[in-house]
């Protein structure tokens, strides 16, 4: 699921510094390249850096090839917005779209934004924080305790803007069934504010999601499933 524009900017600004190194960062053709410096990339070996530099050079050549063909540059990251013109976006409408083939189907093995190997590989491999209920998740725990003060069941659903109607429908059904400890973990502020206006208990998890976006999240999923 694409992250929001705000999350993408936060992940780029807080987790890494994009430094053009004109001496150390060079390809086999002795062409300067820009390197992504993070806590992860600082552990790389010279061989790993050569691999990333080759990929970076190839990405730049692909950009130049698009320009020669008169094509606009691809977005640097998958984008997501909640406003489409003067109205709220319909589910999925504000997300970056894949290209379609002549049959009207999504093209396979393509993505509508740049693949930057250096950026991908430089994501952190360690969790951004521990699951501490009295620190990072203190607000979520406090909300759950307030909704179920006598230790009753707490029902939690996570959603983002595109699933706002589904989240509202889930909450209304939970309430109809008599569950008072139902709440939504909103993955972006726009959803959080919307749910509060509609009287749905919500916790704004946007900052937590931004922290995880600075990591290779899929590595943590694979590790836990394995």
mmCIF file of C-alpha atoms in Angstrom:
data_model
loop_
_atom_site.group_PDB
_atom_site.id
_atom_site.type_symbol
_atom_site.label_atom_id
_atom_site.label_comp_id
_atom_site.label_asym_id
_atom_site.label_seq_id
_atom_site.Cartn_x
_atom_site.Cartn_y
_atom_site.Cartn_z
ATOM 1 C CA UNK A 1 0.000 0.000 0.000
ATOM 2 C CA UNK A 2 1.520 3.327 -0.959
ATOM 3 C CA UNK A 3 2.387 5.570 1.946
ATOM 4 C CA UNK A 4 1.208 9.143 2.100
ATOM 5 C CA UNK A 5 3.197 12.060 0.715
ATOM 6 C CA UNK A 6 3.800 13.219 4.285
ATOM 7 C CA UNK A 7 5.066 9.801 5.358
ATOM 8 C CA UNK A 8 7.352 9.573 2.322
ATOM 9 C CA UNK A 9 8.901 12.955 3.089
ATOM 10 C CA UNK A 10 9.299 12.103 6.765
ATOM 11 C CA UNK A 11 10.955 8.797 5.952
ATOM 12 C CA UNK A 12 13.375 10.465 3.545
ATOM 13 C CA UNK A 13 14.278 13.355 5.819
ATOM 14 C CA UNK A 14 14.641 11.564 9.149
ATOM 15 C CA UNK A 15 16.265 8.317 8.149
ATOM 16 C CA UNK A 16 18.867 9.196 5.561
ATOM 17 C CA UNK A 17 21.003 11.901 4.017
ATOM 18 C CA UNK A 18 21.447 12.019 0.252
ATOM 19 C CA UNK A 19 25.063 12.991 -0.299
ATOM 20 C CA UNK A 20 26.738 13.475 -3.693
ATOM 21 C CA UNK A 21 30.226 12.029 -3.245
ATOM 22 C CA UNK A 22 32.433 13.096 -6.130
ATOM 23 C CA UNK A 23 35.534 11.239 -5.003
ATOM 24 C CA UNK A 24 34.511 8.077 -3.150
ATOM 25 C CA UNK A 25 31.227 7.501 -4.933
ATOM 26 C CA UNK A 26 32.219 6.543 -8.456
ATOM 27 C CA UNK A 27 31.243 3.760 -10.856
ATOM 28 C CA UNK A 28 33.566 1.542 -12.833
ATOM 29 C CA UNK A 29 33.461 4.226 -15.568
ATOM 30 C CA UNK A 30 34.755 6.724 -12.978
ATOM 31 C CA UNK A 31 31.445 8.612 -13.175
ATOM 32 C CA UNK A 32 30.355 10.429 -9.996
ATOM 33 C CA UNK A 33 27.232 9.028 -8.367
ATOM 34 C CA UNK A 34 25.112 10.097 -5.406
ATOM 35 C CA UNK A 35 25.071 7.841 -2.374
ATOM 36 C CA UNK A 36 22.377 7.326 0.255
ATOM 37 C CA UNK A 37 24.030 7.384 3.672
ATOM 38 C CA UNK A 38 22.150 5.710 6.541
ATOM 39 C CA UNK A 39 23.049 3.638 9.576
ATOM 40 C CA UNK A 40 22.527 0.584 7.379
ATOM 41 C CA UNK A 41 24.608 1.706 4.402
ATOM 42 C CA UNK A 42 27.499 2.663 6.668
ATOM 43 C CA UNK A 43 27.966 -1.069 7.367
ATOM 44 C CA UNK A 44 28.381 -1.972 3.682
ATOM 45 C CA UNK A 45 31.568 -3.456 2.323
ATOM 46 C CA UNK A 46 33.419 -1.931 -0.667
ATOM 47 C CA UNK A 47 32.000 -4.717 -2.847
ATOM 48 C CA UNK A 48 28.479 -3.840 -1.748
ATOM 49 C CA UNK A 49 29.072 -0.176 -2.530
ATOM 50 C CA UNK A 50 30.314 -1.089 -6.013
ATOM 51 C CA UNK A 51 27.124 -3.080 -6.576
ATOM 52 C CA UNK A 52 24.946 -0.171 -5.444
ATOM 53 C CA UNK A 53 26.956 2.354 -7.472
ATOM 54 C CA UNK A 54 26.466 0.277 -10.637
ATOM 55 C CA UNK A 55 22.734 0.148 -9.991
ATOM 56 C CA UNK A 56 22.626 3.903 -9.334
ATOM 57 C CA UNK A 57 24.424 4.599 -12.607
ATOM 58 C CA UNK A 58 21.992 2.343 -14.485
ATOM 59 C CA UNK A 59 19.048 4.169 -12.927
ATOM 60 C CA UNK A 60 20.438 7.505 -14.088
ATOM 61 C CA UNK A 61 20.909 6.129 -17.611
ATOM 62 C CA UNK A 62 17.273 4.988 -17.573
ATOM 63 C CA UNK A 63 16.175 8.503 -16.583
ATOM 64 C CA UNK A 64 18.169 9.980 -19.469
ATOM 65 C CA UNK A 65 16.675 7.425 -21.872
ATOM 66 C CA UNK A 66 13.159 8.472 -20.825
ATOM 67 C CA UNK A 67 14.059 12.123 -21.367
ATOM 68 C CA UNK A 68 15.391 11.402 -24.869
ATOM 69 C CA UNK A 69 12.075 9.700 -25.698
ATOM 70 C CA UNK A 70 10.207 12.774 -24.520
ATOM 71 C CA UNK A 71 8.716 10.981 -21.510
ATOM 72 C CA UNK A 72 8.241 12.723 -18.154
ATOM 73 C CA UNK A 73 10.345 11.491 -15.230
ATOM 74 C CA UNK A 74 8.825 8.812 -13.043
ATOM 75 C CA UNK A 75 7.856 9.732 -9.474
ATOM 76 C CA UNK A 76 10.570 8.958 -6.928
ATOM 77 C CA UNK A 77 8.169 7.211 -4.538
ATOM 78 C CA UNK A 78 4.644 5.752 -4.607
ATOM 79 C CA UNK A 79 2.294 8.589 -3.784
ATOM 80 C CA UNK A 80 -1.013 8.775 -1.985
ATOM 81 C CA UNK A 81 -3.368 11.682 -1.441
ATOM 82 C CA UNK A 82 -6.780 12.022 0.171
ATOM 83 C CA UNK A 83 -7.997 15.028 -1.849
ATOM 84 C CA UNK A 84 -8.802 14.824 -5.556
ATOM 85 C CA UNK A 85 -9.441 18.365 -6.710
ATOM 86 C CA UNK A 86 -12.073 19.937 -4.469
ATOM 87 C CA UNK A 87 -13.437 16.665 -3.057
ATOM 88 C CA UNK A 88 -12.354 13.623 -1.078
ATOM 89 C CA UNK A 89 -10.807 10.892 -3.197
ATOM 90 C CA UNK A 90 -12.777 7.738 -3.712
ATOM 91 C CA UNK A 91 -11.097 4.522 -2.490
ATOM 92 C CA UNK A 92 -7.908 4.033 -4.470
ATOM 93 C CA UNK A 93 -8.395 7.166 -6.570
ATOM 94 C CA UNK A 94 -5.621 9.113 -4.874
ATOM 95 C CA UNK A 95 -3.003 6.397 -5.304
ATOM 96 C CA UNK A 96 -0.329 6.289 -7.987
ATOM 97 C CA UNK A 97 -1.609 4.063 -10.803
ATOM 98 C CA UNK A 98 0.156 1.352 -12.753
ATOM 99 C CA UNK A 99 0.305 1.572 -16.528
ATOM 100 C CA UNK A 100 -2.302 -0.311 -18.540
ATOM 101 C CA UNK A 101 -1.672 -2.521 -21.579
ATOM 102 C CA UNK A 102 -3.666 -2.439 -24.809
ATOM 103 C CA UNK A 103 -6.209 -4.850 -23.317
ATOM 104 C CA UNK A 104 -6.968 -2.544 -20.415
ATOM 105 C CA UNK A 105 -5.115 -4.671 -17.863
ATOM 106 C CA UNK A 106 -2.338 -3.597 -15.511
ATOM 107 C CA UNK A 107 1.115 -4.280 -16.927
ATOM 108 C CA UNK A 108 2.902 -6.996 -15.022
ATOM 109 C CA UNK A 109 6.411 -6.586 -13.576
ATOM 110 C CA UNK A 110 6.277 -2.821 -13.848
ATOM 111 C CA UNK A 111 5.879 -0.131 -11.238
ATOM 112 C CA UNK A 112 4.794 3.466 -11.824
ATOM 113 C CA UNK A 113 7.682 4.976 -9.835
ATOM 114 C CA UNK A 114 11.445 4.686 -9.854
ATOM 115 C CA UNK A 115 13.163 1.689 -8.331
ATOM 116 C CA UNK A 116 16.171 3.099 -6.472
ATOM 117 C CA UNK A 117 18.349 0.223 -5.358
ATOM 118 C CA UNK A 118 20.454 2.375 -3.067
ATOM 119 C CA UNK A 119 17.363 3.686 -1.298
ATOM 120 C CA UNK A 120 15.814 0.237 -0.913
ATOM 121 C CA UNK A 121 18.987 -1.401 0.337
ATOM 122 C CA UNK A 122 19.753 1.427 2.766
ATOM 123 C CA UNK A 123 16.528 0.932 4.747
ATOM 124 C CA UNK A 124 17.151 -0.115 8.333
ATOM 125 C CA UNK A 125 17.004 -3.833 9.176
ATOM 126 C CA UNK A 126 16.152 -3.324 12.839
ATOM 127 C CA UNK A 127 12.772 -2.302 14.301
ATOM 128 C CA UNK A 128 12.413 1.451 14.902
ATOM 129 C CA UNK A 129 11.357 0.819 18.504
ATOM 130 C CA UNK A 130 10.290 -1.900 20.891
ATOM 131 C CA UNK A 131 6.567 -2.648 21.439
ATOM 132 C CA UNK A 132 6.497 -0.712 24.714
ATOM 133 C CA UNK A 133 2.899 -0.059 25.815
ATOM 134 C CA UNK A 134 3.940 2.781 28.132
ATOM 135 C CA UNK A 135 6.088 4.643 25.596
ATOM 136 C CA UNK A 136 5.423 4.553 21.827
ATOM 137 C CA UNK A 137 2.003 2.935 22.188
ATOM 138 C CA UNK A 138 0.957 4.664 25.404
ATOM 139 C CA UNK A 139 -1.761 6.697 23.696
ATOM 140 C CA UNK A 140 -3.277 3.626 22.078
ATOM 141 C CA UNK A 141 -3.244 1.696 25.354
ATOM 142 C CA UNK A 142 -4.801 4.622 27.235
ATOM 143 C CA UNK A 143 -7.608 4.894 24.668
ATOM 144 C CA UNK A 144 -8.323 1.162 24.911
ATOM 145 C CA UNK A 145 -8.382 1.331 28.715
ATOM 146 C CA UNK A 146 -10.771 4.272 28.611
ATOM 147 C CA UNK A 147 -13.176 2.405 26.314
ATOM 148 C CA UNK A 148 -13.081 -0.797 28.368
ATOM 149 C CA UNK A 149 -12.504 0.406 31.973
ATOM 150 C CA UNK A 150 -13.590 -2.864 33.598
ATOM 151 C CA UNK A 151 -11.223 -5.035 31.619
ATOM 152 C CA UNK A 152 -13.716 -5.979 28.940
ATOM 153 C CA UNK A 153 -12.688 -7.038 25.422
ATOM 154 C CA UNK A 154 -10.990 -4.503 23.173
ATOM 155 C CA UNK A 155 -11.606 -4.794 19.435
ATOM 156 C CA UNK A 156 -9.032 -3.129 17.202
ATOM 157 C CA UNK A 157 -9.143 -2.572 13.455
ATOM 158 C CA UNK A 158 -6.410 -0.863 11.423
ATOM 159 C CA UNK A 159 -7.252 1.140 8.319
ATOM 160 C CA UNK A 160 -6.120 3.980 6.100
ATOM 161 C CA UNK A 161 -8.072 6.564 4.117
ATOM 162 C CA UNK A 162 -9.045 4.203 1.307
ATOM 163 C CA UNK A 163 -10.751 1.894 3.812
ATOM 164 C CA UNK A 164 -12.565 4.631 5.733
ATOM 165 C CA UNK A 165 -16.091 3.428 4.927
ATOM 166 C CA UNK A 166 -15.165 -0.151 5.764
ATOM 167 C CA UNK A 167 -13.708 0.988 9.097
ATOM 168 C CA UNK A 168 -16.859 2.938 9.896
ATOM 169 C CA UNK A 169 -19.050 -0.020 8.916
ATOM 170 C CA UNK A 170 -16.962 -2.339 11.130
ATOM 171 C CA UNK A 171 -17.283 -0.014 14.110
ATOM 172 C CA UNK A 172 -21.057 0.393 13.742
ATOM 173 C CA UNK A 173 -21.516 -3.377 13.586
ATOM 174 C CA UNK A 174 -19.310 -3.861 16.655
ATOM 175 C CA UNK A 175 -21.398 -1.354 18.578
ATOM 176 C CA UNK A 176 -24.630 -2.969 17.412
ATOM 177 C CA UNK A 177 -23.351 -6.289 18.765
ATOM 178 C CA UNK A 178 -22.747 -4.678 22.139
ATOM 179 C CA UNK A 179 -18.975 -4.231 22.052
ATOM 180 C CA UNK A 180 -18.020 -0.950 23.726
ATOM 181 C CA UNK A 181 -14.260 -1.411 23.442
ATOM 182 C CA UNK A 182 -14.037 -1.057 19.652
ATOM 183 C CA UNK A 183 -11.563 1.404 18.162
ATOM 184 C CA UNK A 184 -9.674 2.057 14.953
ATOM 185 C CA UNK A 185 -5.914 2.382 14.556
ATOM 186 C CA UNK A 186 -5.810 5.061 11.858
ATOM 187 C CA UNK A 187 -2.752 4.818 9.632
ATOM 188 C CA UNK A 188 -2.908 8.473 8.601
ATOM 189 C CA UNK A 189 -4.094 11.700 10.173
ATOM 190 C CA UNK A 190 -6.816 12.376 7.587
ATOM 191 C CA UNK A 191 -8.630 9.171 8.534
ATOM 192 C CA UNK A 192 -8.122 9.821 12.241
ATOM 193 C CA UNK A 193 -9.729 13.252 12.002
ATOM 194 C CA UNK A 194 -12.597 11.968 9.863
ATOM 195 C CA UNK A 195 -13.432 9.159 12.291
ATOM 196 C CA UNK A 196 -13.372 11.506 15.262
ATOM 197 C CA UNK A 197 -15.842 13.787 13.480
ATOM 198 C CA UNK A 198 -18.093 10.772 12.998
ATOM 199 C CA UNK A 199 -17.849 9.772 16.645
ATOM 200 C CA UNK A 200 -15.599 6.747 16.115
ATOM 201 C CA UNK A 201 -12.812 6.189 18.695
ATOM 202 C CA UNK A 202 -9.532 6.427 16.798
ATOM 203 C CA UNK A 203 -5.823 6.501 17.529
ATOM 204 C CA UNK A 204 -3.576 8.385 15.095
ATOM 205 C CA UNK A 205 -0.880 5.882 14.147
ATOM 206 C CA UNK A 206 0.671 8.005 11.394
ATOM 207 C CA UNK A 207 3.895 8.698 13.316
ATOM 208 C CA UNK A 208 4.315 5.001 14.139
ATOM 209 C CA UNK A 209 3.828 4.081 10.494
ATOM 210 C CA UNK A 210 6.377 6.694 9.400
ATOM 211 C CA UNK A 211 8.906 5.129 11.794
ATOM 212 C CA UNK A 212 8.348 1.689 10.282
ATOM 213 C CA UNK A 213 8.623 3.154 6.768
ATOM 214 C CA UNK A 214 12.282 3.876 7.532
ATOM 215 C CA UNK A 215 12.897 0.140 7.785
ATOM 216 C CA UNK A 216 12.636 -2.902 5.535
ATOM 217 C CA UNK A 217 9.219 -3.755 6.938
ATOM 218 C CA UNK A 218 8.916 -6.895 4.821
ATOM 219 C CA UNK A 219 12.004 -8.307 6.564
ATOM 220 C CA UNK A 220 10.221 -8.107 9.923
ATOM 221 C CA UNK A 221 7.115 -9.762 8.477
ATOM 222 C CA UNK A 222 9.193 -12.564 6.976
ATOM 223 C CA UNK A 223 11.082 -13.059 10.232
ATOM 224 C CA UNK A 224 7.898 -13.334 12.271
ATOM 225 C CA UNK A 225 6.183 -15.652 9.803
ATOM 226 C CA UNK A 226 9.275 -17.842 9.522
#
